[in-house]
Amino acid sequence: MGKQSSAWVTMQKKKRWQLMILLLFTLSTAMLFFMRSTANSCNTSSITTKTTTTAAHFNSDEEKASNPLNFMKSKLVLLVSHELSLSGGPLLLMELAFLLRGVGAEVVWITNRKPNEPDEVIYSLEHKMLDRGVQVLSAKGKKTINTALNADLVVLNTAVAGKWLDGVLKDKVSQVLPKVLWWIHEMRGHYFKLEYVKHLPFVAGAMIDSYTTAEYWKNRTRERLGIRMPETYVVHLGNSKDLMDIAEDSVARRVLREHVRESLGVRDDDLLFAIINSVSRGKGQDLFLHSFYESLQLIREKKLQVPSMHAVVVGSDMNAQTKFETELRNFVAEKKIQDHVHFVNKTLTVSPYLASIDVLVQNSQARGECFGRITIEAMAFQLPVLGTAAGGTMEIVVNGTTGLLHPTGKEGVTPLANNIVKLATHVERRLTMGKKGYERVKDRFLEHHMSQRIALVLREVLQYAKIHQPQSHS
């Protein structure tokens, strides 16, 4: 602890905000490293970009005055989330809330589904919103209904949030639909249920994170449900200014890298391949670990000279040891690679991990990620990406230039293992891919790209709501 305190004091003298980053990281993850291996988301009218979990903030009056979302000032916006958790959908909606608050919009948040017992994550996230001026209301009740009726814009987040319309608004649904923007992130077939999306054709518009997902929804709703999509906008995500500030500060990156690696018990020259997603079968942590083990075998067989390699799985849940996570840990123990695999609890604070690793693995299965925000975050840190050739990842990663793609499923295990070996044995290629990824982020995946494009979407939705008078539908 003496060494860490000394480092913090040094950093405070150089840049006080870096101290806050490190302090936040330390406080929020003090227990996370305990989990070190012990046995261990179309008719496209607009393209947009968007970010992590922080609001847009402007360093000057000129920047604030030029914000393309300024027309939302004083508008009343109701945000409806199906849940409040550390998963992608709710965090993206929170980000939109902060962006709108940043230009003076009145923002109200409701969570449609909450557990009966107190939840620390929900408590923390709600207070994060309250601190930023976002009002938090109950999903039901007269005040919520009146807010929906009086709002200039209602954003439904995820397909599942559609259940809130009939469940709460009941006979007043038709009055609200013309001002609804439905933000859809799902790629799984079980979300295509009429009980979720029967009102989808009647809303002002749908906003979807990738072209692949938009096309999938267009075809699936027509073929399976017999309904049509409303006006659909493809909204690529983008990195926040806060994250970019850290990614572009070499001193901050170095401090975070040293801190995380020390906590994991790995050396500075060790190679870290990390997968950063909530641990679940759809995210492919199991196949990643199989590939990682296979890569270790290949290196031994070919007697390749590489630094010590480690797999880092960020996204565990220390409080809920799921069957799937138990499978992961059992595999690690069975293959006797405990010293090479590290499990870290899920966290909002991804920057320290991105600063500390060498390669990001985006291994989402089936149809892949709707977009995959962590991918562009990693590219901001000049990390190459090993990703599945599916979903939004193919709209981000340029195969052979900013990373390498492999098939989904078991067919992708050996190709991913080979790609791990390629990047482990070719330092220059790894570094060049990272630089190319950073250039791609700067070109199209920044907060200001999102603000410009999403403003076009919101203007069209507001115009639609103004023209279309409330009317009933069957």
CSV table of C-alpha atoms in Angstrom, one decimal:
chain,number,residue,atom,x,y,z
A,1,MET,CA,0.0,0.0,0.0
A,2,GLY,CA,2.9,2.3,0.6
A,3,LYS,CA,4.1,2.0,-3.0
A,4,GLN,CA,0.5,2.7,-4.3
A,5,SER,CA,0.1,5.7,-2.1
A,6,SER,CA,3.4,7.1,-3.3
A,7,ALA,CA,2.4,6.7,-6.9
A,8,TRP,CA,-0.9,8.4,-6.2
A,9,VAL,CA,0.8,11.4,-4.6
A,10,THR,CA,3.1,11.7,-7.6
A,11,MET,CA,0.2,11.6,-10.0
A,12,GLN,CA,-1.7,14.3,-8.0
A,13,LYS,CA,1.1,16.7,-8.5
A,14,LYS,CA,1.0,16.0,-12.3
A,15,LYS,CA,-2.7,15.8,-13.0
A,16,ARG,CA,-5.3,15.8,-10.2
A,17,TRP,CA,-8.0,14.3,-12.4
A,18,GLN,CA,-5.9,11.2,-13.0
A,19,LEU,CA,-5.8,10.7,-9.2
A,20,MET,CA,-9.6,10.7,-9.2
A,21,ILE,CA,-9.7,8.1,-12.0
A,22,LEU,CA,-7.3,5.9,-10.1
A,23,LEU,CA,-9.1,6.4,-6.8
A,24,LEU,CA,-12.5,5.6,-8.3
A,25,PHE,CA,-11.1,2.5,-9.9
A,26,THR,CA,-9.4,1.4,-6.7
A,27,LEU,CA,-12.5,1.9,-4.6
A,28,SER,CA,-14.9,0.3,-7.0
A,29,THR,CA,-12.7,-2.7,-7.8
A,30,ALA,CA,-10.8,-3.3,-4.5
A,31,MET,CA,-12.5,-6.7,-4.2
A,32,LEU,CA,-12.6,-7.6,-7.9
A,33,PHE,CA,-9.2,-9.1,-8.2
A,34,PHE,CA,-10.0,-11.5,-5.4
A,35,MET,CA,-11.5,-13.5,-8.2
A,36,ARG,CA,-8.2,-14.2,-9.8
A,37,SER,CA,-8.1,-17.8,-11.0
A,38,THR,CA,-7.9,-20.0,-8.0
A,39,ALA,CA,-9.2,-23.0,-9.7
A,40,ASN,CA,-9.9,-20.7,-11.7
A,41,SER,CA,-27.0,-5.5,-30.5
A,42,CYS,CA,-33.8,-1.6,-43.3
A,43,ASN,CA,-34.7,1.4,-44.2
A,44,THR,CA,-32.1,3.7,-43.0
A,45,SER,CA,-32.6,7.4,-43.1
A,46,SER,CA,-29.7,8.4,-40.9
A,47,ILE,CA,-26.4,7.1,-39.5
A,48,THR,CA,-25.3,8.0,-36.1
A,49,THR,CA,-22.6,7.4,-33.5
A,50,LYS,CA,-22.7,7.2,-29.7
A,51,THR,CA,-20.8,6.2,-26.4
A,52,THR,CA,-20.0,4.8,-22.9
A,53,THR,CA,-21.7,5.9,-19.6
A,54,THR,CA,-20.9,9.5,-19.3
A,55,ALA,CA,-22.6,12.7,-20.4
A,56,ALA,CA,-21.2,15.0,-23.1
A,57,HIS,CA,-19.4,17.8,-21.4
A,58,PHE,CA,-18.0,20.9,-23.0
A,59,ASN,CA,-14.8,22.7,-22.1
A,60,SER,CA,-15.9,26.1,-23.5
A,61,ASP,CA,-18.9,28.2,-24.1
A,62,GLU,CA,-18.2,27.9,-27.8
A,63,GLU,CA,-18.4,24.1,-27.7
A,64,LYS,CA,-21.6,24.2,-25.7
A,65,ALA,CA,-23.2,26.7,-28.1
A,66,SER,CA,-22.3,24.5,-31.1
A,67,ASN,CA,-23.9,21.3,-29.6
A,68,PRO,CA,-26.3,20.0,-32.3
A,69,LEU,CA,-28.6,18.8,-29.6
A,70,ASN,CA,-29.3,22.3,-28.3
A,71,PHE,CA,-32.8,22.3,-29.8
A,72,MET,CA,-33.7,19.8,-27.1
A,73,LYS,CA,-33.3,22.5,-24.4
A,74,SER,CA,-36.4,22.6,-22.2
A,75,LYS,CA,-38.0,19.6,-24.0
A,76,LEU,CA,-39.5,17.0,-21.7
A,77,VAL,CA,-38.1,13.6,-22.4
A,78,LEU,CA,-39.3,10.3,-20.8
A,79,LEU,CA,-36.9,7.4,-20.9
A,80,VAL,CA,-38.3,3.9,-20.3
A,81,SER,CA,-35.9,1.1,-19.6
A,82,HIS,CA,-36.9,-2.5,-19.2
A,83,GLU,CA,-34.4,-2.8,-16.3
A,84,LEU,CA,-31.6,-1.0,-14.6
A,85,SER,CA,-28.3,-2.9,-14.6
A,86,LEU,CA,-24.8,-2.8,-15.8
A,87,SER,CA,-25.7,-4.3,-19.1
A,88,GLY,CA,-25.4,-2.4,-22.4
A,89,GLY,CA,-29.0,-1.3,-23.0
A,90,PRO,CA,-29.6,0.5,-19.7
A,91,LEU,CA,-26.2,2.1,-19.7
A,92,LEU,CA,-26.7,3.4,-23.2
A,93,LEU,CA,-30.0,4.9,-22.2
A,94,MET,CA,-28.4,6.5,-19.2
A,95,GLU,CA,-25.8,8.0,-21.5
A,96,LEU,CA,-28.6,9.5,-23.7
A,97,ALA,CA,-30.1,10.9,-20.5
A,98,PHE,CA,-26.9,12.7,-19.6
A,99,LEU,CA,-26.4,14.0,-23.1
A,100,LEU,CA,-29.9,15.5,-23.1
A,101,ARG,CA,-29.4,16.9,-19.6
A,102,GLY,CA,-26.2,18.5,-20.9
A,103,VAL,CA,-28.2,20.8,-23.2
A,104,GLY,CA,-30.9,21.6,-20.7
A,105,ALA,CA,-33.6,19.0,-21.5
A,106,GLU,CA,-35.9,17.9,-18.7
A,107,VAL,CA,-35.3,14.2,-18.5
A,108,VAL,CA,-37.4,11.6,-16.6
A,109,TRP,CA,-36.4,8.0,-16.1
A,110,ILE,CA,-38.5,5.0,-15.3
A,111,THR,CA,-37.5,1.4,-14.9
A,112,ASN,CA,-40.2,-1.0,-15.9
A,113,ARG,CA,-38.9,-4.1,-14.0
A,114,LYS,CA,-37.2,-4.0,-10.6
A,115,PRO,CA,-36.6,-6.7,-8.0
A,116,ASN,CA,-38.6,-6.7,-4.9
A,117,GLU,CA,-35.6,-6.6,-2.6
A,118,PRO,CA,-33.1,-3.7,-2.5
A,119,ASP,CA,-30.4,-3.8,-5.2
A,120,GLU,CA,-27.0,-2.1,-4.8
A,121,VAL,CA,-26.5,-1.6,-8.5
A,122,ILE,CA,-29.9,0.0,-9.0
A,123,TYR,CA,-29.4,2.2,-6.0
A,124,SER,CA,-26.0,3.3,-7.3
A,125,LEU,CA,-27.2,4.0,-10.9
A,126,GLU,CA,-30.3,5.8,-9.8
A,127,HIS,CA,-28.3,8.1,-7.6
A,128,LYS,CA,-25.8,8.7,-10.4
A,129,MET,CA,-28.8,9.9,-12.5
A,130,LEU,CA,-30.2,12.0,-9.7
A,131,ASP,CA,-26.9,13.7,-9.2
A,132,ARG,CA,-26.9,14.6,-12.9
A,133,GLY,CA,-30.4,16.1,-12.7
A,134,VAL,CA,-32.4,13.2,-14.1
A,135,GLN,CA,-35.7,12.6,-12.4
A,136,VAL,CA,-36.4,9.0,-11.4
A,137,LEU,CA,-40.1,7.9,-11.2
A,138,SER,CA,-41.9,4.7,-10.5
A,139,ALA,CA,-42.9,2.7,-13.6
A,140,LYS,CA,-46.5,3.0,-12.7
A,141,GLY,CA,-48.9,5.6,-11.3
A,142,LYS,CA,-50.7,8.8,-12.2
A,143,LYS,CA,-47.6,11.0,-12.3
A,144,THR,CA,-45.8,8.6,-14.7
A,145,ILE,CA,-48.9,8.5,-17.0
A,146,ASN,CA,-49.1,12.3,-17.0
A,147,THR,CA,-45.4,12.6,-17.8
A,148,ALA,CA,-45.9,10.3,-20.8
A,149,LEU,CA,-48.9,12.3,-22.0
A,150,ASN,CA,-47.1,15.6,-21.6
A,151,ALA,CA,-43.6,14.6,-22.9
A,152,ASP,CA,-42.2,15.9,-26.1
A,153,LEU,CA,-40.4,12.6,-26.6
A,154,VAL,CA,-40.7,9.1,-25.2
A,155,VAL,CA,-37.8,6.7,-25.7
A,156,LEU,CA,-38.4,3.0,-25.2
A,157,ASN,CA,-35.2,1.1,-24.6
A,158,THR,CA,-35.1,-2.5,-25.9
A,159,ALA,CA,-37.9,-4.5,-27.4
A,160,VAL,CA,-38.9,-5.8,-23.9
A,161,ALA,CA,-39.8,-2.3,-22.8
A,162,GLY,CA,-42.8,-2.5,-25.1
A,163,LYS,CA,-44.7,-4.4,-22.4
A,164,TRP,CA,-44.8,-1.1,-20.4
A,165,LEU,CA,-47.1,0.6,-23.0
A,166,ASP,CA,-50.2,-1.6,-22.4
A,167,GLY,CA,-49.3,-2.4,-18.8
A,168,VAL,CA,-49.2,1.2,-17.7
A,169,LEU,CA,-50.8,3.5,-20.3
A,170,LYS,CA,-53.6,1.1,-21.1
A,171,ASP,CA,-56.3,3.1,-23.1
A,172,LYS,CA,-54.0,6.1,-23.4
A,173,VAL,CA,-51.4,4.2,-25.5
A,174,SER,CA,-52.5,5.7,-28.8
A,175,GLN,CA,-51.9,9.3,-27.5
A,176,VAL,CA,-48.3,8.5,-26.8
A,177,LEU,CA,-47.2,6.3,-29.7
A,178,PRO,CA,-46.7,9.2,-32.2
A,179,LYS,CA,-43.9,10.6,-30.0
A,180,VAL,CA,-42.2,7.3,-29.2
A,181,LEU,CA,-38.7,6.6,-30.5
A,182,TRP,CA,-38.0,2.8,-29.9
A,183,TRP,CA,-34.3,2.1,-29.3
A,184,ILE,CA,-33.7,-1.6,-30.1
A,185,HIS,CA,-30.5,-3.5,-29.2
A,186,GLU,CA,-31.6,-7.1,-29.3
A,187,MET,CA,-30.4,-9.7,-31.8
A,188,ARG,CA,-31.9,-12.8,-30.2
A,189,GLY,CA,-35.0,-14.5,-31.8
A,190,HIS,CA,-36.9,-14.9,-28.5
A,191,TYR,CA,-37.4,-11.1,-28.5
A,192,PHE,CA,-39.6,-11.3,-31.5
A,193,LYS,CA,-42.9,-11.6,-29.7
A,194,LEU,CA,-46.1,-9.7,-30.5
A,195,GLU,CA,-46.7,-9.0,-26.8
A,196,TYR,CA,-43.4,-7.0,-26.9
A,197,VAL,CA,-43.6,-5.2,-30.2
A,198,LYS,CA,-47.2,-5.1,-31.5
A,199,HIS,CA,-47.1,-1.3,-31.3
A,200,LEU,CA,-43.9,-1.0,-33.2
A,201,PRO,CA,-45.5,-0.1,-36.6
A,202,PHE,CA,-47.2,2.9,-35.0
A,203,VAL,CA,-44.4,4.7,-33.3
A,204,ALA,CA,-42.5,7.7,-34.7
A,205,GLY,CA,-39.3,5.7,-35.4
A,206,ALA,CA,-37.0,2.8,-34.4
A,207,MET,CA,-33.3,3.4,-33.6
A,208,ILE,CA,-31.0,0.4,-34.0
A,209,ASP,CA,-27.3,0.1,-33.4
A,210,SER,CA,-26.1,-1.5,-36.7
A,211,TYR,CA,-27.2,-2.1,-40.2
A,212,THR,CA,-27.0,-5.9,-39.7
A,213,THR,CA,-29.5,-5.7,-36.8
A,214,ALA,CA,-31.7,-3.3,-38.6
A,215,GLU,CA,-32.0,-5.6,-41.6
A,216,TYR,CA,-32.6,-8.6,-39.3
A,217,TRP,CA,-35.4,-6.8,-37.5
A,218,LYS,CA,-37.0,-5.6,-40.8
A,219,ASN,CA,-37.1,-9.2,-42.2
A,220,ARG,CA,-37.9,-10.9,-39.0
A,221,THR,CA,-40.9,-8.7,-38.0
A,222,ARG,CA,-42.3,-9.1,-41.5
A,223,GLU,CA,-41.8,-12.8,-41.9
A,224,ARG,CA,-42.5,-14.0,-38.3
A,225,LEU,CA,-44.9,-11.4,-36.9
A,226,GLY,CA,-46.5,-10.0,-40.1
A,227,ILE,CA,-45.9,-6.4,-39.0
A,228,ARG,CA,-43.8,-3.7,-40.6
A,229,MET,CA,-41.0,-1.6,-39.1
A,230,PRO,CA,-41.5,2.1,-38.7
A,231,GLU,CA,-39.0,4.6,-40.0
A,232,THR,CA,-35.7,3.1,-38.9
A,233,TYR,CA,-32.5,4.9,-38.1
A,234,VAL,CA,-29.1,3.1,-37.8
A,235,VAL,CA,-27.2,4.5,-34.8
A,236,HIS,CA,-23.6,3.5,-34.5
A,237,LEU,CA,-22.2,4.1,-31.1
A,238,GLY,CA,-19.2,6.3,-30.2
A,239,ASN,CA,-16.7,6.9,-27.5
A,240,SER,CA,-17.3,9.6,-24.9
A,241,LYS,CA,-14.9,12.5,-24.5
A,242,ASP,CA,-14.1,11.3,-21.0
A,243,LEU,CA,-12.9,7.9,-22.2
A,244,MET,CA,-10.9,9.5,-25.1
A,245,ASP,CA,-9.2,11.8,-22.6
A,246,ILE,CA,-7.9,8.8,-20.7
A,247,ALA,CA,-7.1,6.8,-23.8
A,248,GLU,CA,-5.0,9.6,-25.2
A,249,ASP,CA,-3.1,10.4,-22.0
A,250,SER,CA,0.0,8.2,-21.9
A,251,VAL,CA,0.7,9.0,-18.2
A,252,ALA,CA,-2.8,8.0,-17.2
A,253,ARG,CA,-2.6,4.8,-19.2
A,254,ARG,CA,0.7,3.8,-17.8
A,255,VAL,CA,-0.4,4.3,-14.2
A,256,LEU,CA,-3.6,2.3,-14.7
A,257,ARG,CA,-1.7,-0.4,-16.5
A,258,GLU,CA,0.8,-0.8,-13.7
A,259,HIS,CA,-2.0,-0.8,-11.1
A,260,VAL,CA,-4.1,-3.4,-12.8
A,261,ARG,CA,-1.2,-5.7,-13.7
A,262,GLU,CA,0.1,-5.6,-10.2
A,263,SER,CA,-3.3,-6.5,-8.9
A,264,LEU,CA,-3.5,-9.4,-11.3
A,265,GLY,CA,0.0,-10.5,-10.5
A,266,VAL,CA,1.3,-10.3,-14.0
A,267,ARG,CA,4.5,-8.6,-15.3
A,268,ASP,CA,4.7,-5.6,-17.5
A,269,ASP,CA,6.0,-7.6,-20.5
A,270,ASP,CA,3.3,-10.4,-20.2
A,271,LEU,CA,0.7,-10.6,-23.0
A,272,LEU,CA,-2.9,-10.1,-21.9
A,273,PHE,CA,-5.8,-11.1,-24.1
A,274,ALA,CA,-9.1,-9.9,-22.5
A,275,ILE,CA,-12.8,-10.5,-23.1
A,276,ILE,CA,-14.9,-7.8,-21.5
A,277,ASN,CA,-18.6,-8.7,-21.4
A,278,SER,CA,-21.1,-9.9,-18.9
A,279,VAL,CA,-20.4,-13.6,-18.5
A,280,SER,CA,-22.9,-15.6,-20.4
A,281,ARG,CA,-22.9,-18.3,-23.1
A,282,GLY,CA,-23.9,-15.8,-25.8
A,283,LYS,CA,-20.8,-13.8,-25.2
A,284,GLY,CA,-18.6,-16.8,-25.8
A,285,GLN,CA,-16.3,-16.8,-22.8
A,286,ASP,CA,-16.2,-20.6,-22.9
A,287,LEU,CA,-15.1,-20.7,-26.6
A,288,PHE,CA,-12.5,-18.0,-25.9
A,289,LEU,CA,-11.0,-20.0,-23.1
A,290,HIS,CA,-10.9,-23.1,-25.3
A,291,SER,CA,-9.1,-21.0,-28.0
A,292,PHE,CA,-6.7,-19.6,-25.4
A,293,TYR,CA,-5.8,-23.1,-24.2
A,294,GLU,CA,-5.3,-24.2,-27.8
A,295,SER,CA,-3.0,-21.3,-28.5
A,296,LEU,CA,-0.9,-22.2,-25.5
A,297,GLN,CA,-0.6,-25.7,-26.9
A,298,LEU,CA,0.4,-24.4,-30.3
A,299,ILE,CA,3.1,-22.3,-28.8
A,300,ARG,CA,4.5,-25.2,-26.9
A,301,GLU,CA,4.4,-27.6,-29.9
A,302,LYS,CA,6.0,-25.1,-32.3
A,303,LYS,CA,8.4,-23.9,-29.6
A,304,LEU,CA,7.6,-20.3,-30.3
A,305,GLN,CA,9.3,-17.6,-28.3
A,306,VAL,CA,6.6,-15.4,-26.8
A,307,PRO,CA,6.1,-13.6,-23.4
A,308,SER,CA,4.0,-15.3,-20.8
A,309,MET,CA,0.4,-15.2,-22.0
A,310,HIS,CA,-2.7,-14.5,-19.9
A,311,ALA,CA,-6.5,-14.6,-20.5
A,312,VAL,CA,-8.5,-12.0,-18.5
A,313,VAL,CA,-12.3,-12.5,-18.3
A,314,VAL,CA,-13.9,-9.2,-17.1
A,315,GLY,CA,-17.6,-9.5,-16.4
A,316,SER,CA,-18.0,-12.1,-13.7
A,317,ASP,CA,-20.6,-11.9,-10.9
A,318,MET,CA,-19.1,-12.6,-7.6
A,319,ASN,CA,-22.5,-12.7,-5.9
A,320,ALA,CA,-24.1,-15.1,-8.4
A,321,GLN,CA,-22.0,-18.1,-9.3
A,322,THR,CA,-23.9,-19.2,-12.4
A,323,LYS,CA,-23.7,-22.7,-13.9
A,324,PHE,CA,-22.0,-21.3,-16.9
A,325,GLU,CA,-19.3,-19.5,-14.9
A,326,THR,CA,-18.8,-22.6,-12.9
A,327,GLU,CA,-18.2,-24.4,-16.2
A,328,LEU,CA,-15.6,-21.8,-17.1
A,329,ARG,CA,-13.7,-22.2,-13.8
A,330,ASN,CA,-13.9,-26.0,-14.0
A,331,PHE,CA,-12.4,-25.9,-17.5
A,332,VAL,CA,-9.5,-23.7,-16.3
A,333,ALA,CA,-8.8,-26.1,-13.4
A,334,GLU,CA,-9.1,-29.2,-15.6
A,335,LYS,CA,-6.5,-27.8,-18.1
A,336,LYS,CA,-4.3,-26.6,-15.2
A,337,ILE,CA,-4.1,-23.1,-16.6
A,338,GLN,CA,-5.1,-21.3,-13.3
A,339,ASP,CA,-1.9,-19.2,-13.4
A,340,HIS,CA,-2.8,-17.9,-16.9
A,341,VAL,CA,-6.5,-17.1,-16.5
A,342,HIS,CA,-8.0,-14.3,-14.4
A,343,PHE,CA,-11.6,-13.7,-13.6
A,344,VAL,CA,-12.7,-10.1,-12.7
A,345,ASN,CA,-16.1,-8.9,-11.5
A,346,LYS,CA,-18.2,-6.8,-13.8
A,347,THR,CA,-17.7,-3.1,-13.5
A,348,LEU,CA,-18.6,0.3,-15.0
A,349,THR,CA,-15.0,1.2,-15.0
A,350,VAL,CA,-13.5,-0.4,-18.1
A,351,SER,CA,-10.7,2.1,-18.8
A,352,PRO,CA,-8.2,0.6,-16.4
A,353,TYR,CA,-8.6,-2.8,-18.0
A,354,LEU,CA,-8.3,-1.4,-21.5
A,355,ALA,CA,-5.1,0.4,-20.4
A,356,SER,CA,-3.6,-2.8,-19.0
A,357,ILE,CA,-4.3,-5.4,-21.7
A,358,ASP,CA,-2.7,-6.0,-25.2
A,359,VAL,CA,-5.6,-7.4,-27.2
A,360,LEU,CA,-9.4,-7.4,-26.9
A,361,VAL,CA,-11.3,-10.5,-27.8
A,362,GLN,CA,-14.9,-9.8,-28.9
A,363,ASN,CA,-16.3,-13.3,-29.0
A,364,SER,CA,-20.1,-12.9,-29.1
A,365,GLN,CA,-21.9,-15.8,-30.7
A,366,ALA,CA,-24.8,-16.6,-33.0
A,367,ARG,CA,-25.7,-13.3,-34.7
A,368,GLY,CA,-23.0,-11.5,-32.8
A,369,GLU,CA,-23.3,-8.2,-31.1
A,370,CYS,CA,-25.9,-5.6,-32.2
A,371,PHE,CA,-22.9,-3.2,-32.1
A,372,GLY,CA,-20.4,-3.9,-29.5
A,373,ARG,CA,-19.4,-0.7,-27.7
A,374,ILE,CA,-16.4,-2.3,-25.9
A,375,THR,CA,-14.9,-2.8,-29.4
A,376,ILE,CA,-14.6,0.9,-30.2
A,377,GLU,CA,-13.5,1.6,-26.6
A,378,ALA,CA,-10.6,-0.9,-27.0
A,379,MET,CA,-9.7,0.6,-30.4
A,380,ALA,CA,-9.4,4.0,-28.7
A,381,PHE,CA,-6.7,2.5,-26.5
A,382,GLN,CA,-4.9,1.3,-29.6
A,383,LEU,CA,-5.7,-2.3,-29.0
A,384,PRO,CA,-6.2,-4.8,-31.9
A,385,VAL,CA,-9.5,-6.7,-31.8
A,386,LEU,CA,-10.0,-10.4,-32.4
A,387,GLY,CA,-13.7,-10.6,-33.1
A,388,THR,CA,-16.4,-12.9,-34.4
A,389,ALA,CA,-17.4,-12.3,-38.1
A,390,ALA,CA,-21.0,-11.5,-37.1
A,391,GLY,CA,-23.3,-8.6,-36.2
A,392,GLY,CA,-22.0,-5.1,-35.6
A,393,THR,CA,-18.4,-6.2,-35.1
A,394,MET,CA,-18.1,-6.5,-38.9
A,395,GLU,CA,-19.1,-2.8,-39.2
A,396,ILE,CA,-16.4,-1.8,-36.8
A,397,VAL,CA,-13.4,-4.1,-37.3
A,398,VAL,CA,-11.6,-4.0,-40.6
A,399,ASN,CA,-10.4,-7.6,-41.0
A,400,GLY,CA,-6.6,-7.7,-41.4
A,401,THR,CA,-6.3,-3.9,-40.7
A,402,THR,CA,-7.7,-3.1,-37.2
A,403,GLY,CA,-8.0,-6.7,-36.1
A,404,LEU,CA,-8.7,-10.3,-37.2
A,405,LEU,CA,-12.2,-11.9,-37.5
A,406,HIS,CA,-13.1,-15.6,-36.9
A,407,PRO,CA,-16.3,-17.6,-37.3
A,408,THR,CA,-18.8,-18.0,-34.5
A,409,GLY,CA,-19.4,-21.4,-32.8
A,410,LYS,CA,-17.1,-24.3,-32.3
A,411,GLU,CA,-15.8,-23.7,-35.9
A,412,GLY,CA,-14.2,-20.5,-34.6
A,413,VAL,CA,-12.2,-22.0,-31.8
A,414,THR,CA,-9.1,-23.0,-33.8
A,415,PRO,CA,-9.1,-19.9,-36.1
A,416,LEU,CA,-9.3,-17.7,-32.9
A,417,ALA,CA,-6.4,-19.8,-31.4
A,418,ASN,CA,-4.4,-19.2,-34.5
A,419,ASN,CA,-5.1,-15.5,-34.5
A,420,ILE,CA,-4.0,-15.3,-30.8
A,421,VAL,CA,-0.7,-16.9,-31.8
A,422,LYS,CA,-0.4,-14.5,-34.8
A,423,LEU,CA,-0.6,-11.4,-32.6
A,424,ALA,CA,1.5,-13.0,-29.8
A,425,THR,CA,4.3,-13.7,-32.2
A,426,HIS,CA,4.1,-10.5,-34.4
A,427,VAL,CA,4.6,-7.5,-32.1
A,428,GLU,CA,4.8,-5.0,-35.0
A,429,ARG,CA,1.5,-6.3,-36.5
A,430,ARG,CA,-0.2,-6.0,-33.2
A,431,LEU,CA,0.9,-2.4,-32.7
A,432,THR,CA,0.1,-1.4,-36.3
A,433,MET,CA,-3.4,-2.8,-36.0
A,434,GLY,CA,-3.9,-0.9,-32.7
A,435,LYS,CA,-2.9,2.4,-34.3
A,436,LYS,CA,-5.2,1.8,-37.3
A,437,GLY,CA,-8.0,1.0,-35.0
A,438,TYR,CA,-7.4,4.3,-33.1
A,439,GLU,CA,-7.5,6.2,-36.4
A,440,ARG,CA,-10.8,4.5,-37.3
A,441,VAL,CA,-12.3,5.6,-34.0
A,442,LYS,CA,-11.1,9.2,-34.5
A,443,ASP,CA,-12.7,9.2,-38.0
A,444,ARG,CA,-16.2,7.9,-37.1
A,445,PHE,CA,-16.7,6.7,-33.5
A,446,LEU,CA,-16.5,9.8,-31.3
A,447,GLU,CA,-19.0,11.6,-29.2
A,448,HIS,CA,-19.3,14.6,-31.6
A,449,HIS,CA,-20.1,12.2,-34.5
A,450,MET,CA,-23.0,10.8,-32.4
A,451,SER,CA,-24.3,14.2,-31.3
A,452,GLN,CA,-24.5,15.5,-34.9
A,453,ARG,CA,-26.2,12.4,-36.3
A,454,ILE,CA,-28.6,11.6,-33.4
A,455,ALA,CA,-29.8,15.3,-33.5
A,456,LEU,CA,-31.1,14.5,-37.0
A,457,VAL,CA,-33.0,11.5,-35.7
A,458,LEU,CA,-34.6,13.4,-32.8
A,459,ARG,CA,-35.5,16.3,-35.0
A,460,GLU,CA,-37.4,13.9,-37.3
A,461,VAL,CA,-39.1,12.2,-34.4
A,462,LEU,CA,-40.2,15.5,-32.9
A,463,GLN,CA,-41.5,16.6,-36.4
A,464,TYR,CA,-43.4,13.3,-36.7
A,465,ALA,CA,-45.0,13.8,-33.3
A,466,LYS,CA,-46.0,17.4,-34.2
A,467,ILE,CA,-47.7,16.3,-37.5
A,468,HIS,CA,-49.4,13.2,-36.4
A,469,GLN,CA,-52.3,13.8,-34.1
A,470,PRO,CA,-53.1,11.1,-31.5
A,471,GLN,CA,-55.4,8.5,-33.0
A,472,SER,CA,-56.5,5.0,-32.1
A,473,HIS,CA,-55.5,1.9,-33.9
A,474,SER,CA,-56.6,-1.7,-33.9
